[in-house]
PDB file of C-alpha atoms in Angstrom:
ATOM      1  CA  SER A  96      76.750 -27.500  45.245  1.00 73.00           C
ATOM      2  CA  ALA A  97      74.136 -28.542  42.661  1.00 80.00           C
ATOM      3  CA  VAL A  98      74.143 -28.589  39.000  1.00 89.00           C
ATOM      4  CA  ILE A  99      71.024 -27.476  37.278  1.00 93.00           C
ATOM      5  CA  SER A 100      70.305 -28.103  33.651  1.00 94.00           C
ATOM      6  CA  GLN A 101      67.654 -26.205  31.710  1.00 95.00           C
ATOM      7  CA  LYS A 102      66.325 -26.697  28.241  1.00 95.00           C
ATOM      8  CA  PRO A 103      65.777 -25.135  25.834  1.00 96.00           C
ATOM      9  CA  SER A 104      68.536 -22.624  26.341  1.00 94.00           C
ATOM     10  CA  ARG A 105      66.722 -20.332  23.957  1.00 94.00           C
ATOM     11  CA  ASP A 106      63.806 -20.266  21.686  1.00 96.00           C
ATOM     12  CA  ILE A 107      61.850 -18.006  19.398  1.00 96.00           C
ATOM     13  CA  CYS A 108      58.054 -18.488  19.598  1.00 95.00           C
ATOM     14  CA  GLN A 109      55.044 -17.230  17.849  1.00 96.00           C
ATOM     15  CA  ARG A 110      52.391 -15.235  19.617  1.00 97.00           C
ATOM     16  CA  GLY A 111      49.631 -17.341  21.094  1.00 97.00           C
ATOM     17  CA  THR A 112      51.710 -20.523  21.422  1.00 97.00           C
ATOM     18  CA  SER A 113      52.866 -22.214  24.636  1.00 97.00           C
ATOM     19  CA  LEU A 114      56.387 -23.436  25.571  1.00 97.00           C
ATOM     20  CA  THR A 115      57.543 -25.771  28.245  1.00 98.00           C
ATOM     21  CA  ILE A 116      60.849 -25.278  29.970  1.00 98.00           C
ATOM     22  CA  GLN A 117      62.494 -28.271  31.614  1.00 97.00           C
ATOM     23  CA  CYS A 118      64.694 -28.136  34.700  1.00 96.00           C
ATOM     24  CA  GLN A 119      66.836 -31.059  35.841  1.00 96.00           C
ATOM     25  CA  VAL A 120      68.902 -31.066  39.085  1.00 94.00           C
ATOM     26  CA  ASP A 121      71.683 -33.547  39.682  1.00 93.00           C
ATOM     27  CA  SER A 122      70.649 -34.264  43.213  1.00 90.00           C
ATOM     28  CA  GLN A 123      67.322 -34.412  45.155  1.00 89.00           C
ATOM     29  CA  VAL A 124      66.049 -31.067  46.357  1.00 88.00           C
ATOM     30  CA  THR A 125      63.126 -30.150  48.371  1.00 84.00           C
ATOM     31  CA  MET A 126      62.370 -26.766  46.969  1.00 85.00           C
ATOM     32  CA  MET A 127      62.708 -25.490  43.429  1.00 91.00           C
ATOM     33  CA  PHE A 128      61.995 -21.970  42.170  1.00 94.00           C
ATOM     34  CA  TRP A 129      61.186 -20.396  38.911  1.00 96.00           C
ATOM     35  CA  TYR A 130      62.291 -16.841  38.164  1.00 95.00           C
ATOM     36  CA  ARG A 131      61.776 -14.409  35.323  1.00 95.00           C
ATOM     37  CA  GLN A 132      64.343 -11.839  34.266  1.00 92.00           C
ATOM     38  CA  GLN A 133      63.022  -9.312  31.872  1.00 90.00           C
ATOM     39  CA  PRO A 134      65.435  -7.370  29.623  1.00 84.00           C
ATOM     40  CA  GLY A 135      67.689  -5.141  31.634  1.00 79.00           C
ATOM     41  CA  GLN A 136      66.027  -5.993  34.923  1.00 84.00           C
ATOM     42  CA  SER A 137      66.617  -8.136  37.988  1.00 85.00           C
ATOM     43  CA  LEU A 138      65.015 -11.402  38.872  1.00 90.00           C
ATOM     44  CA  THR A 139      61.397 -11.769  39.843  1.00 92.00           C
ATOM     45  CA  LEU A 140      60.135 -14.870  41.516  1.00 92.00           C
ATOM     46  CA  ILE A 141      57.286 -16.549  39.639  1.00 96.00           C
ATOM     47  CA  ALA A 142      56.575 -19.484  41.926  1.00 94.00           C
ATOM     48  CA  THR A 143      57.954 -22.056  44.275  1.00 92.00           C
ATOM     49  CA  ALA A 144      57.552 -25.679  43.166  1.00 92.00           C
ATOM     50  CA  ASN A 145      57.432 -28.327  45.879  1.00 85.00           C
ATOM     51  CA  GLN A 146      57.226 -31.959  45.130  1.00 82.00           C
ATOM     52  CA  GLY A 147      53.814 -33.502  45.897  1.00 80.00           C
ATOM     53  CA  SER A 148      51.897 -30.218  46.229  1.00 83.00           C
ATOM     54  CA  GLU A 149      50.639 -27.361  44.064  1.00 88.00           C
ATOM     55  CA  ALA A 150      53.151 -24.627  43.225  1.00 92.00           C
ATOM     56  CA  THR A 151      52.938 -21.453  45.197  1.00 92.00           C
ATOM     57  CA  TYR A 152      52.585 -18.398  42.942  1.00 95.00           C
ATOM     58  CA  GLU A 153      53.781 -14.863  43.698  1.00 92.00           C
ATOM     59  CA  SER A 154      51.521 -11.860  43.259  1.00 91.00           C
ATOM     60  CA  GLY A 155      51.042 -11.100  39.597  1.00 93.00           C
ATOM     61  CA  PHE A 156      51.607 -14.648  38.435  1.00 96.00           C
ATOM     62  CA  VAL A 157      48.850 -17.265  37.968  1.00 95.00           C
ATOM     63  CA  ILE A 158      48.684 -20.937  37.320  1.00 95.00           C
ATOM     64  CA  ASP A 159      46.702 -20.625  34.051  1.00 96.00           C
ATOM     65  CA  LYS A 160      49.508 -18.567  32.554  1.00 97.00           C
ATOM     66  CA  PHE A 161      52.482 -20.330  34.154  1.00 97.00           C
ATOM     67  CA  PRO A 162      51.588 -23.944  35.002  1.00 96.00           C
ATOM     68  CA  ILE A 163      54.241 -25.762  36.827  1.00 96.00           C
ATOM     69  CA  SER A 164      54.905 -29.432  37.444  1.00 94.00           C
ATOM     70  CA  ARG A 165      57.115 -31.076  39.978  1.00 94.00           C
ATOM     71  CA  PRO A 166      56.858 -34.851  39.522  1.00 92.00           C
ATOM     72  CA  ASN A 167      59.776 -35.778  41.611  1.00 92.00           C
ATOM     73  CA  LEU A 168      62.701 -34.360  43.668  1.00 91.00           C
ATOM     74  CA  THR A 169      65.086 -33.703  40.746  1.00 93.00           C
ATOM     75  CA  PHE A 170      62.822 -32.374  37.979  1.00 95.00           C
ATOM     76  CA  SER A 171      60.395 -29.483  37.269  1.00 96.00           C
ATOM     77  CA  THR A 172      58.783 -27.845  34.318  1.00 96.00           C
ATOM     78  CA  LEU A 173      57.461 -24.336  33.726  1.00 97.00           C
ATOM     79  CA  THR A 174      55.018 -23.732  30.858  1.00 97.00           C
ATOM     80  CA  VAL A 175      54.509 -20.235  29.499  1.00 97.00           C
ATOM     81  CA  SER A 176      51.098 -20.282  28.021  1.00 97.00           C
ATOM     82  CA  ASN A 177      49.426 -18.239  25.247  1.00 97.00           C
ATOM     83  CA  MET A 178      52.536 -16.180  24.885  1.00 97.00           C
ATOM     84  CA  SER A 179      52.735 -12.481  23.995  1.00 96.00           C
ATOM     85  CA  PRO A 180      55.751 -10.370  23.223  1.00 95.00           C
ATOM     86  CA  GLU A 181      55.598  -9.146  26.820  1.00 94.00           C
ATOM     87  CA  ASP A 182      56.637 -12.696  27.882  1.00 96.00           C
ATOM     88  CA  SER A 183      59.996 -12.347  26.192  1.00 95.00           C
ATOM     89  CA  SER A 184      62.422 -12.906  29.032  1.00 95.00           C
ATOM     90  CA  ILE A 185      64.981 -15.155  30.564  1.00 94.00           C
ATOM     91  CA  TYR A 186      63.409 -17.846  32.730  1.00 96.00           C
ATOM     92  CA  LEU A 187      65.612 -19.333  35.384  1.00 95.00           C
ATOM     93  CA  CYS A 188      65.254 -22.458  37.400  1.00 95.00           C
ATOM     94  CA  SER A 189      66.832 -22.669  40.883  1.00 93.00           C
ATOM     95  CA  ALA A 190      67.048 -24.912  43.768  1.00 91.00           C
ATOM     96  CA  ILE A 191      68.354 -25.000  47.316  1.00 83.00           C
ATOM     97  CA  ALA A 192      70.969 -27.725  47.409  1.00 72.00           C
ATOM     98  CA  GLY A 193      70.636 -30.380  49.989  1.00 59.00           C
ATOM     99  CA  GLY A 194      73.173 -30.009  52.797  1.00 57.00           C
ATOM    100  CA  GLN A 195      73.754 -26.353  52.126  1.00 52.00           C
ATOM    101  CA  SER A 196      71.873 -24.106  54.451  1.00 62.00           C
ATOM    102  CA  GLY A 197      69.837 -21.960  52.107  1.00 69.00           C
ATOM    103  CA  GLU A 198      72.350 -21.599  49.344  1.00 80.00           C
ATOM    104  CA  LEU A 199      70.480 -21.235  46.048  1.00 85.00           C
ATOM    105  CA  PHE A 200      71.877 -22.500  42.733  1.00 89.00           C
ATOM    106  CA  PHE A 201      70.673 -21.570  39.312  1.00 91.00           C
ATOM    107  CA  GLY A 202      70.462 -23.082  35.852  1.00 90.00           C
ATOM    108  CA  GLU A 203      71.791 -21.254  32.871  1.00 91.00           C
ATOM    109  CA  GLY A 204      68.318 -19.983  32.029  1.00 93.00           C
ATOM    110  CA  SER A 205      65.997 -20.180  29.011  1.00 95.00           C
ATOM    111  CA  ARG A 206      65.833 -17.094  26.805  1.00 94.00           C
ATOM    112  CA  LEU A 207      62.531 -16.772  25.120  1.00 95.00           C
ATOM    113  CA  THR A 208      61.731 -14.321  22.327  1.00 95.00           C
ATOM    114  CA  VAL A 209      58.033 -14.024  21.400  1.00 96.00           C
ATOM    115  CA  LEU A 210      57.314 -12.576  18.001  1.00 95.00           C
TER     116      LEU A 210
ATOM    117  CA  LYS B1001      57.383  -6.110  51.904  1.00 83.00           C
ATOM    118  CA  GLN B1002      61.132  -6.703  51.549  1.00 88.00           C
ATOM    119  CA  GLU B1003      62.911  -4.382  49.168  1.00 91.00           C
ATOM    120  CA  VAL B1004      66.550  -4.757  48.158  1.00 94.00           C
ATOM    121  CA  THR B1005      68.561  -1.861  46.787  1.00 95.00           C
ATOM    122  CA  GLN B1006      72.032  -2.041  45.250  1.00 96.00           C
ATOM    123  CA  ILE B1007      74.376   0.901  44.829  1.00 94.00           C
ATOM    124  CA  PRO B1008      75.976   1.774  42.443  1.00 93.00           C
ATOM    125  CA  ALA B1009      73.903   0.577  39.535  1.00 93.00           C
ATOM    126  CA  ALA B1010      77.084   0.596  37.415  1.00 95.00           C
ATOM    127  CA  LEU B1011      80.733   0.881  37.958  1.00 95.00           C
ATOM    128  CA  SER B1012      83.798   1.142  35.633  1.00 96.00           C
ATOM    129  CA  VAL B1013      87.209   0.876  37.131  1.00 96.00           C
ATOM    130  CA  PRO B1014      90.814   0.236  35.960  1.00 96.00           C
ATOM    131  CA  GLU B1015      92.334  -3.168  36.635  1.00 97.00           C
ATOM    132  CA  GLY B1016      93.917  -3.549  40.057  1.00 97.00           C
ATOM    133  CA  GLU B1017      91.440  -1.371  42.042  1.00 96.00           C
ATOM    134  CA  ASN B1018      89.829  -2.558  45.213  1.00 97.00           C
ATOM    135  CA  LEU B1019      86.006  -2.252  44.980  1.00 95.00           C
ATOM    136  CA  VAL B1020      82.991  -2.073  47.322  1.00 96.00           C
ATOM    137  CA  LEU B1021      79.557  -3.009  46.183  1.00 97.00           C
ATOM    138  CA  ASN B1022      76.586  -2.103  48.381  1.00 97.00           C
ATOM    139  CA  CYS B1023      73.329  -3.846  49.147  1.00 97.00           C
ATOM    140  CA  SER B1024      70.619  -2.689  51.507  1.00 97.00           C
ATOM    141  CA  PHE B1025      67.335  -4.284  52.547  1.00 96.00           C
ATOM    142  CA  THR B1026      64.285  -2.949  54.370  1.00 94.00           C
ATOM    143  CA  ASP B1027      63.267  -5.926  56.538  1.00 91.00           C
ATOM    144  CA  SER B1028      65.950  -7.215  58.841  1.00 89.00           C
ATOM    145  CA  ALA B1029      64.095 -10.527  59.444  1.00 88.00           C
ATOM    146  CA  ILE B1030      66.165 -12.495  56.974  1.00 89.00           C
ATOM    147  CA  TYR B1031      67.617 -16.038  57.166  1.00 88.00           C
ATOM    148  CA  ASN B1032      70.578 -15.298  54.926  1.00 91.00           C
ATOM    149  CA  LEU B1033      72.035 -13.032  52.276  1.00 94.00           C
ATOM    150  CA  GLN B1034      73.599 -14.299  49.052  1.00 94.00           C
ATOM    151  CA  TRP B1035      75.788 -12.646  46.448  1.00 96.00           C
ATOM    152  CA  PHE B1036      75.692 -13.867  42.857  1.00 95.00           C
ATOM    153  CA  ARG B1037      77.496 -13.054  39.726  1.00 96.00           C
ATOM    154  CA  GLN B1038      75.784 -12.976  36.342  1.00 93.00           C
ATOM    155  CA  ASP B1039      77.614 -12.874  33.011  1.00 91.00           C
ATOM    156  CA  PRO B1040      75.677 -11.495  29.996  1.00 85.00           C
ATOM    157  CA  GLY B1041      73.061 -13.968  28.733  1.00 79.00           C
ATOM    158  CA  LYS B1042      73.973 -16.502  31.388  1.00 82.00           C
ATOM    159  CA  GLY B1043      72.449 -17.791  34.600  1.00 85.00           C
ATOM    160  CA  LEU B1044      73.686 -16.889  38.134  1.00 89.00           C
ATOM    161  CA  THR B1045      76.709 -18.159  39.904  1.00 91.00           C
ATOM    162  CA  SER B1046      76.624 -18.140  43.637  1.00 91.00           C
ATOM    163  CA  LEU B1047      79.588 -16.271  45.069  1.00 95.00           C
ATOM    164  CA  LEU B1048      79.062 -16.133  48.858  1.00 94.00           C
ATOM    165  CA  LEU B1049      76.322 -17.006  51.305  1.00 92.00           C
ATOM    166  CA  ILE B1050      76.134 -15.294  54.721  1.00 93.00           C
ATOM    167  CA  GLN B1051      73.840 -16.745  57.308  1.00 90.00           C
ATOM    168  CA  SER B1052      71.864 -14.228  59.403  1.00 89.00           C
ATOM    169  CA  SER B1053      74.011 -15.119  62.462  1.00 90.00           C
ATOM    170  CA  GLN B1054      77.232 -14.461  60.633  1.00 92.00           C
ATOM    171  CA  ARG B1055      78.995 -11.149  60.060  1.00 94.00           C
ATOM    172  CA  GLU B1056      81.106 -11.938  57.027  1.00 95.00           C
ATOM    173  CA  GLN B1057      82.348 -14.568  54.506  1.00 95.00           C
ATOM    174  CA  THR B1058      85.411 -14.764  52.384  1.00 96.00           C
ATOM    175  CA  SER B1059      86.301 -16.613  49.187  1.00 94.00           C
ATOM    176  CA  GLY B1060      89.502 -15.764  47.487  1.00 96.00           C
ATOM    177  CA  ARG B1061      89.527 -12.074  46.574  1.00 97.00           C
ATOM    178  CA  LEU B1062      85.954 -11.618  47.676  1.00 97.00           C
ATOM    179  CA  ASN B1063      84.754 -10.650  51.077  1.00 97.00           C
ATOM    180  CA  ALA B1064      81.087 -10.104  51.942  1.00 97.00           C
ATOM    181  CA  SER B1065      79.918  -8.533  55.231  1.00 97.00           C
ATOM    182  CA  LEU B1066      76.420  -8.399  56.746  1.00 96.00           C
ATOM    183  CA  ASP B1067      75.010  -5.989  59.246  1.00 95.00           C
ATOM    184  CA  LYS B1068      71.517  -7.333  59.719  1.00 92.00           C
ATOM    185  CA  SER B1069      70.435  -4.691  62.256  1.00 92.00           C
ATOM    186  CA  SER B1070      71.173  -1.836  59.805  1.00 94.00           C
ATOM    187  CA  GLY B1071      70.004  -3.817  56.750  1.00 95.00           C
ATOM    188  CA  ARG B1072      73.220  -3.552  54.922  1.00 96.00           C
ATOM    189  CA  SER B1073      75.722  -5.857  53.117  1.00 97.00           C
ATOM    190  CA  THR B1074      78.826  -5.055  51.278  1.00 97.00           C
ATOM    191  CA  LEU B1075      80.860  -7.108  48.734  1.00 97.00           C
ATOM    192  CA  TYR B1076      84.511  -6.203  48.703  1.00 97.00           C
ATOM    193  CA  ILE B1077      86.539  -7.246  45.633  1.00 97.00           C
ATOM    194  CA  ALA B1078      90.331  -6.941  46.039  1.00 97.00           C
ATOM    195  CA  ALA B1079      92.719  -6.301  43.189  1.00 97.00           C
ATOM    196  CA  SER B1080      89.995  -6.357  40.472  1.00 97.00           C
ATOM    197  CA  GLN B1081      90.689  -8.027  37.176  1.00 97.00           C
ATOM    198  CA  PRO B1082      88.992  -7.741  33.713  1.00 96.00           C
ATOM    199  CA  GLY B1083      87.510 -11.207  34.329  1.00 96.00           C
ATOM    200  CA  ASP B1084      85.532  -9.725  37.210  1.00 97.00           C
ATOM    201  CA  SER B1085      83.383  -7.801  34.673  1.00 97.00           C
ATOM    202  CA  ALA B1086      79.865  -8.910  35.234  1.00 96.00           C
ATOM    203  CA  THR B1087      76.690  -8.006  37.016  1.00 95.00           C
ATOM    204  CA  TYR B1088      76.663  -8.611  40.775  1.00 97.00           C
ATOM    205  CA  LEU B1089      73.396  -9.364  42.420  1.00 96.00           C
ATOM    206  CA  CYS B1090      72.562  -9.660  46.066  1.00 96.00           C
ATOM    207  CA  ALA B1091      69.577 -11.432  47.378  1.00 94.00           C
ATOM    208  CA  VAL B1092      68.008 -11.827  50.833  1.00 93.00           C
ATOM    209  CA  GLU B1093      66.098 -14.861  51.895  1.00 88.00           C
ATOM    210  CA  GLY B1094      63.077 -14.572  54.184  1.00 78.00           C
ATOM    211  CA  TYR B1095      60.028 -16.761  54.464  1.00 72.00           C
ATOM    212  CA  ASN B1096      61.351 -19.262  51.916  1.00 70.00           C
ATOM    213  CA  LYS B1097      61.926 -16.866  49.083  1.00 78.00           C
ATOM    214  CA  LEU B1098      64.782 -14.833  47.717  1.00 84.00           C
ATOM    215  CA  ILE B1099      64.306 -11.190  46.911  1.00 89.00           C
ATOM    216  CA  PHE B1100      66.801  -9.794  44.488  1.00 92.00           C
ATOM    217  CA  GLY B1101      68.316  -6.411  44.116  1.00 94.00           C
ATOM    218  CA  ALA B1102      68.615  -4.883  40.607  1.00 92.00           C
ATOM    219  CA  GLY B1103      72.352  -5.515  40.536  1.00 94.00           C
ATOM    220  CA  THR B1104      75.599  -3.562  40.025  1.00 96.00           C
ATOM    221  CA  ARG B1105      77.029  -3.811  36.555  1.00 95.00           C
ATOM    222  CA  LEU B1106      80.780  -3.896  36.878  1.00 97.00           C
ATOM    223  CA  ALA B1107      83.358  -3.242  34.089  1.00 97.00           C
ATOM    224  CA  VAL B1108      87.007  -3.620  34.876  1.00 97.00           C
ATOM    225  CA  HIS B1109      89.219  -2.358  32.057  1.00 96.00           C
ATOM    226  CA  PRO B1110      92.885  -3.231  31.493  1.00 93.00           C
TER     227      PRO B1110
END
Protein backbone atom coordinates (compact mmCIF):
# COMPACT_ATOMS: atom_id res chain seq x y z
CA SER A 1 0.00 0.00 0.00
CA ALA A 2 0.96 3.67 -0.08
CA VAL A 3 0.50 6.42 2.47
CA ILE A 4 -0.44 9.74 0.93
CA SER A 5 -0.31 12.97 2.90
CA GLN A 6 -2.04 16.14 1.79
CA LYS A 7 -1.92 19.64 3.14
CA PRO A 8 -3.69 21.77 3.96
CA SER A 9 -6.46 19.50 5.17
CA ARG A 10 -8.86 22.43 4.98
CA ASP A 11 -8.81 26.12 4.28
CA ILE A 12 -11.12 29.07 3.89
CA CYS A 13 -10.12 31.33 1.04
CA GLN A 14 -11.18 34.65 -0.35
CA ARG A 15 -12.55 35.02 -3.85
CA GLY A 16 -9.85 35.84 -6.40
CA THR A 17 -6.98 34.31 -4.46
CA SER A 18 -5.03 31.15 -5.28
CA LEU A 19 -4.16 28.19 -3.09
CA THR A 20 -1.61 25.44 -3.57
CA ILE A 21 -2.29 21.94 -2.25
CA GLN A 22 0.65 19.66 -1.58
CA CYS A 23 0.66 15.89 -1.90
CA GLN A 24 3.43 13.66 -0.55
CA VAL A 25 3.64 9.89 -1.12
CA ASP A 26 5.74 7.64 1.09
CA SER A 27 7.11 5.72 -1.90
CA GLN A 28 8.04 6.45 -5.50
CA VAL A 29 5.09 6.30 -7.85
CA THR A 30 4.85 6.80 -11.57
CA MET A 31 1.38 8.25 -11.86
CA MET A 32 -0.38 10.66 -9.55
CA PHE A 33 -3.89 11.94 -9.99
CA TRP A 34 -5.86 14.92 -8.78
CA TYR A 35 -9.61 14.62 -8.21
CA ARG A 36 -12.29 17.06 -7.19
CA GLN A 37 -15.34 16.12 -5.15
CA GLN A 38 -17.97 18.79 -5.09
CA PRO A 39 -20.48 18.78 -2.23
CA GLY A 40 -22.72 15.73 -2.34
CA GLN A 41 -21.15 14.41 -5.54
CA SER A 42 -18.72 11.74 -6.59
CA LEU A 43 -15.13 12.21 -7.69
CA THR A 44 -14.17 13.88 -10.94
CA LEU A 45 -10.68 13.50 -12.34
CA ILE A 46 -8.96 16.86 -12.89
CA ALA A 47 -5.64 15.71 -14.29
CA THR A 48 -2.96 13.06 -14.33
CA ALA A 49 0.47 14.22 -13.17
CA ASN A 50 3.49 12.35 -14.49
CA GLN A 51 7.02 13.14 -13.44
CA GLY A 52 9.04 14.84 -16.13
CA SER A 53 6.15 15.80 -18.38
CA GLU A 54 3.20 18.15 -18.52
CA ALA A 55 0.09 17.11 -16.67
CA THR A 56 -2.75 15.70 -18.74
CA TYR A 57 -6.02 17.52 -18.09
CA GLU A 58 -9.52 16.13 -18.43
CA SER A 59 -12.25 17.82 -20.38
CA GLY A 60 -13.46 20.91 -18.54
CA PHE A 61 -10.22 21.51 -16.66
CA VAL A 62 -7.41 23.77 -17.90
CA ILE A 63 -3.84 24.40 -16.86
CA ASP A 64 -4.35 28.11 -16.25
CA LYS A 65 -6.99 27.37 -13.62
CA PHE A 66 -5.40 24.25 -12.11
CA PRO A 67 -1.62 24.32 -12.63
CA ILE A 68 0.08 21.16 -11.45
CA SER A 69 3.69 20.45 -10.60
CA ARG A 70 5.37 17.05 -10.34
CA PRO A 71 9.02 17.68 -9.50
CA ASN A 72 9.83 14.11 -8.45
CA LEU A 73 8.36 10.64 -8.00
CA THR A 74 6.96 11.27 -4.50
CA PHE A 75 5.51 14.78 -4.63
CA SER A 76 2.97 16.86 -6.52
CA THR A 77 1.13 20.12 -6.09
CA LEU A 78 -2.19 21.38 -7.40
CA THR A 79 -2.93 25.10 -7.44
CA VAL A 80 -6.48 26.37 -7.61
CA SER A 81 -6.17 29.79 -9.22
CA ASN A 82 -8.37 32.86 -9.04
CA MET A 83 -10.85 31.04 -6.85
CA SER A 84 -14.58 31.57 -6.88
CA PRO A 85 -17.26 30.04 -4.61
CA GLU A 86 -17.85 27.38 -7.29
CA ASP A 87 -14.38 26.03 -6.51
CA SER A 88 -15.45 25.07 -3.00
CA SER A 89 -14.79 21.33 -2.99
CA ILE A 90 -12.69 18.57 -1.59
CA TYR A 91 -9.55 18.08 -3.66
CA LEU A 92 -8.01 14.64 -3.46
CA CYS A 93 -4.60 13.43 -4.46
CA SER A 94 -4.11 9.80 -5.41
CA ALA A 95 -1.46 7.47 -6.72
CA ILE A 96 -1.05 3.96 -8.00
CA ALA A 97 1.31 2.22 -5.60
CA GLY A 98 4.35 0.51 -6.97
CA GLY A 99 4.06 -3.26 -7.00
CA GLN A 100 0.26 -3.16 -6.87
CA SER A 101 -1.34 -3.70 -10.23
CA GLY A 102 -3.53 -0.67 -10.64
CA GLU A 103 -4.63 -0.27 -7.02
CA LEU A 104 -5.26 3.38 -6.33
CA PHE A 105 -4.63 5.00 -2.96
CA PHE A 106 -5.90 8.36 -1.77
CA GLY A 107 -4.87 11.11 0.55
CA GLU A 108 -7.29 12.45 3.13
CA GLY A 109 -8.28 15.32 0.88
CA SER A 110 -8.15 19.10 1.15
CA ARG A 111 -11.47 20.78 1.85
CA LEU A 112 -11.57 24.28 0.38
CA THR A 113 -14.25 26.82 1.10
CA VAL A 114 -14.22 29.97 -1.02
CA LEU A 115 -16.08 32.98 0.33
CA LYS B 1 -17.42 7.39 -22.82
CA GLN B 2 -17.37 5.24 -19.72
CA GLU B 3 -20.25 5.76 -17.31
CA VAL B 4 -20.50 4.11 -13.91
CA THR B 5 -23.79 3.75 -12.07
CA GLN B 6 -24.35 2.61 -8.51
CA ILE B 7 -27.60 1.31 -7.11
CA PRO B 8 -29.06 1.97 -4.61
CA ALA B 9 -28.03 5.56 -3.95
CA ALA B 10 -28.76 5.10 -0.25
CA LEU B 11 -29.47 2.19 2.03
CA SER B 12 -30.46 1.96 5.69
CA VAL B 13 -30.46 -1.43 7.38
CA PRO B 14 -30.45 -2.91 10.87
CA GLU B 15 -27.26 -4.39 12.22
CA GLY B 16 -26.59 -7.99 11.21
CA GLU B 17 -28.10 -7.91 7.73
CA ASN B 18 -26.25 -9.13 4.68
CA LEU B 19 -26.05 -6.47 1.98
CA VAL B 20 -25.48 -6.24 -1.75
CA LEU B 21 -24.34 -3.04 -3.41
CA ASN B 22 -24.44 -2.84 -7.18
CA CYS B 23 -22.19 -1.18 -9.71
CA SER B 24 -22.63 -1.15 -13.48
CA PHE B 25 -20.44 0.28 -16.23
CA THR B 26 -21.07 0.92 -19.90
CA ASP B 27 -17.70 0.05 -21.48
CA SER B 28 -16.44 -3.46 -20.76
CA ALA B 29 -12.90 -2.59 -21.87
CA ILE B 30 -11.58 -2.11 -18.36
CA TYR B 31 -8.30 -3.03 -16.69
CA ASN B 32 -9.73 -3.42 -13.22
CA LEU B 33 -12.51 -2.38 -10.88
CA GLN B 34 -11.98 -1.07 -7.39
CA TRP B 35 -14.30 -0.60 -4.45
CA PHE B 36 -13.66 2.21 -1.97
CA ARG B 37 -15.11 3.36 1.29
CA GLN B 38 -15.44 7.05 2.17
CA ASP B 39 -16.28 8.30 5.62
CA PRO B 40 -17.82 11.79 5.90
CA GLY B 41 -15.27 14.53 5.27
CA LYS B 42 -12.48 12.00 4.70
CA GLY B 43 -10.50 10.59 1.82
CA LEU B 44 -11.07 7.22 0.23
CA THR B 45 -9.98 3.87 1.60
CA SER B 46 -9.39 1.07 -0.88
CA LEU B 47 -11.42 -2.04 -0.02
CA LEU B 48 -11.00 -4.45 -2.91
CA LEU B 49 -9.38 -4.46 -6.32
CA ILE B 50 -10.54 -6.92 -8.99
CA GLN B 51 -8.41 -7.32 -12.07
CA SER B 52 -10.23 -7.67 -15.38
CA SER B 53 -9.21 -11.34 -15.56
CA GLN B 54 -10.63 -12.11 -12.12
CA ARG B 55 -14.17 -12.93 -11.10
CA GLU B 56 -14.10 -12.02 -7.43
CA GLN B 57 -12.06 -10.86 -4.47
CA THR B 58 -12.66 -11.35 -0.76
CA SER B 59 -11.46 -9.49 2.30
CA GLY B 60 -12.96 -10.39 5.65
CA ARG B 61 -16.71 -9.78 5.53
CA LEU B 62 -16.46 -8.20 2.09
CA ASN B 63 -16.77 -10.01 -1.22
CA ALA B 64 -16.71 -8.28 -4.60
CA SER B 65 -17.58 -9.94 -7.87
CA LEU B 66 -16.99 -8.81 -11.43
CA ASP B 67 -18.84 -9.78 -14.60
CA LYS B 68 -17.01 -7.78 -17.22
CA SER B 69 -19.08 -8.98 -20.15
CA SER B 70 -22.30 -7.72 -18.63
CA GLY B 71 -20.67 -4.61 -17.13
CA ARG B 72 -21.57 -5.39 -13.53
CA SER B 73 -19.95 -5.70 -10.15
CA THR B 74 -21.45 -6.36 -6.76
CA LEU B 75 -20.07 -5.72 -3.29
CA TYR B 76 -21.41 -8.14 -0.70
CA ILE B 77 -21.15 -7.17 2.96
CA ALA B 78 -21.85 -9.97 5.40
CA ALA B 79 -23.24 -9.43 8.90
CA SER B 80 -23.28 -5.64 8.66
CA GLN B 81 -22.17 -3.54 11.64
CA PRO B 82 -22.72 0.12 12.57
CA GLY B 83 -19.04 0.72 11.79
CA ASP B 84 -19.77 -0.17 8.17
CA SER B 85 -21.78 3.06 7.82
CA ALA B 86 -20.10 5.07 5.08
CA THR B 87 -20.37 5.83 1.38
CA TYR B 88 -19.19 3.02 -0.88
CA LEU B 89 -17.79 3.95 -4.27
CA CYS B 90 -16.89 1.77 -7.19
CA ALA B 91 -14.46 2.88 -9.86
CA VAL B 92 -13.39 1.30 -13.12
CA GLU B 93 -10.00 1.80 -14.67
CA GLY B 94 -9.53 2.06 -18.39
CA TYR B 95 -6.95 3.97 -20.43
CA ASN B 96 -5.02 5.04 -17.32
CA LYS B 97 -7.87 6.77 -15.54
CA LEU B 98 -10.42 5.78 -12.96
CA ILE B 99 -14.05 6.68 -13.47
CA PHE B 100 -16.14 6.75 -10.32
CA GLY B 101 -19.75 6.00 -9.65
CA ALA B 102 -21.82 8.35 -7.50
CA GLY B 103 -21.67 5.99 -4.55
CA THR B 104 -24.06 4.18 -2.23
CA ARG B 105 -24.58 5.83 1.14
CA LEU B 106 -24.96 3.07 3.73
CA ALA B 107 -26.33 3.48 7.23
CA VAL B 108 -26.30 0.49 9.58
CA HIS B 109 -28.26 1.12 12.75
CA PRO B 110 -27.97 -0.87 15.99
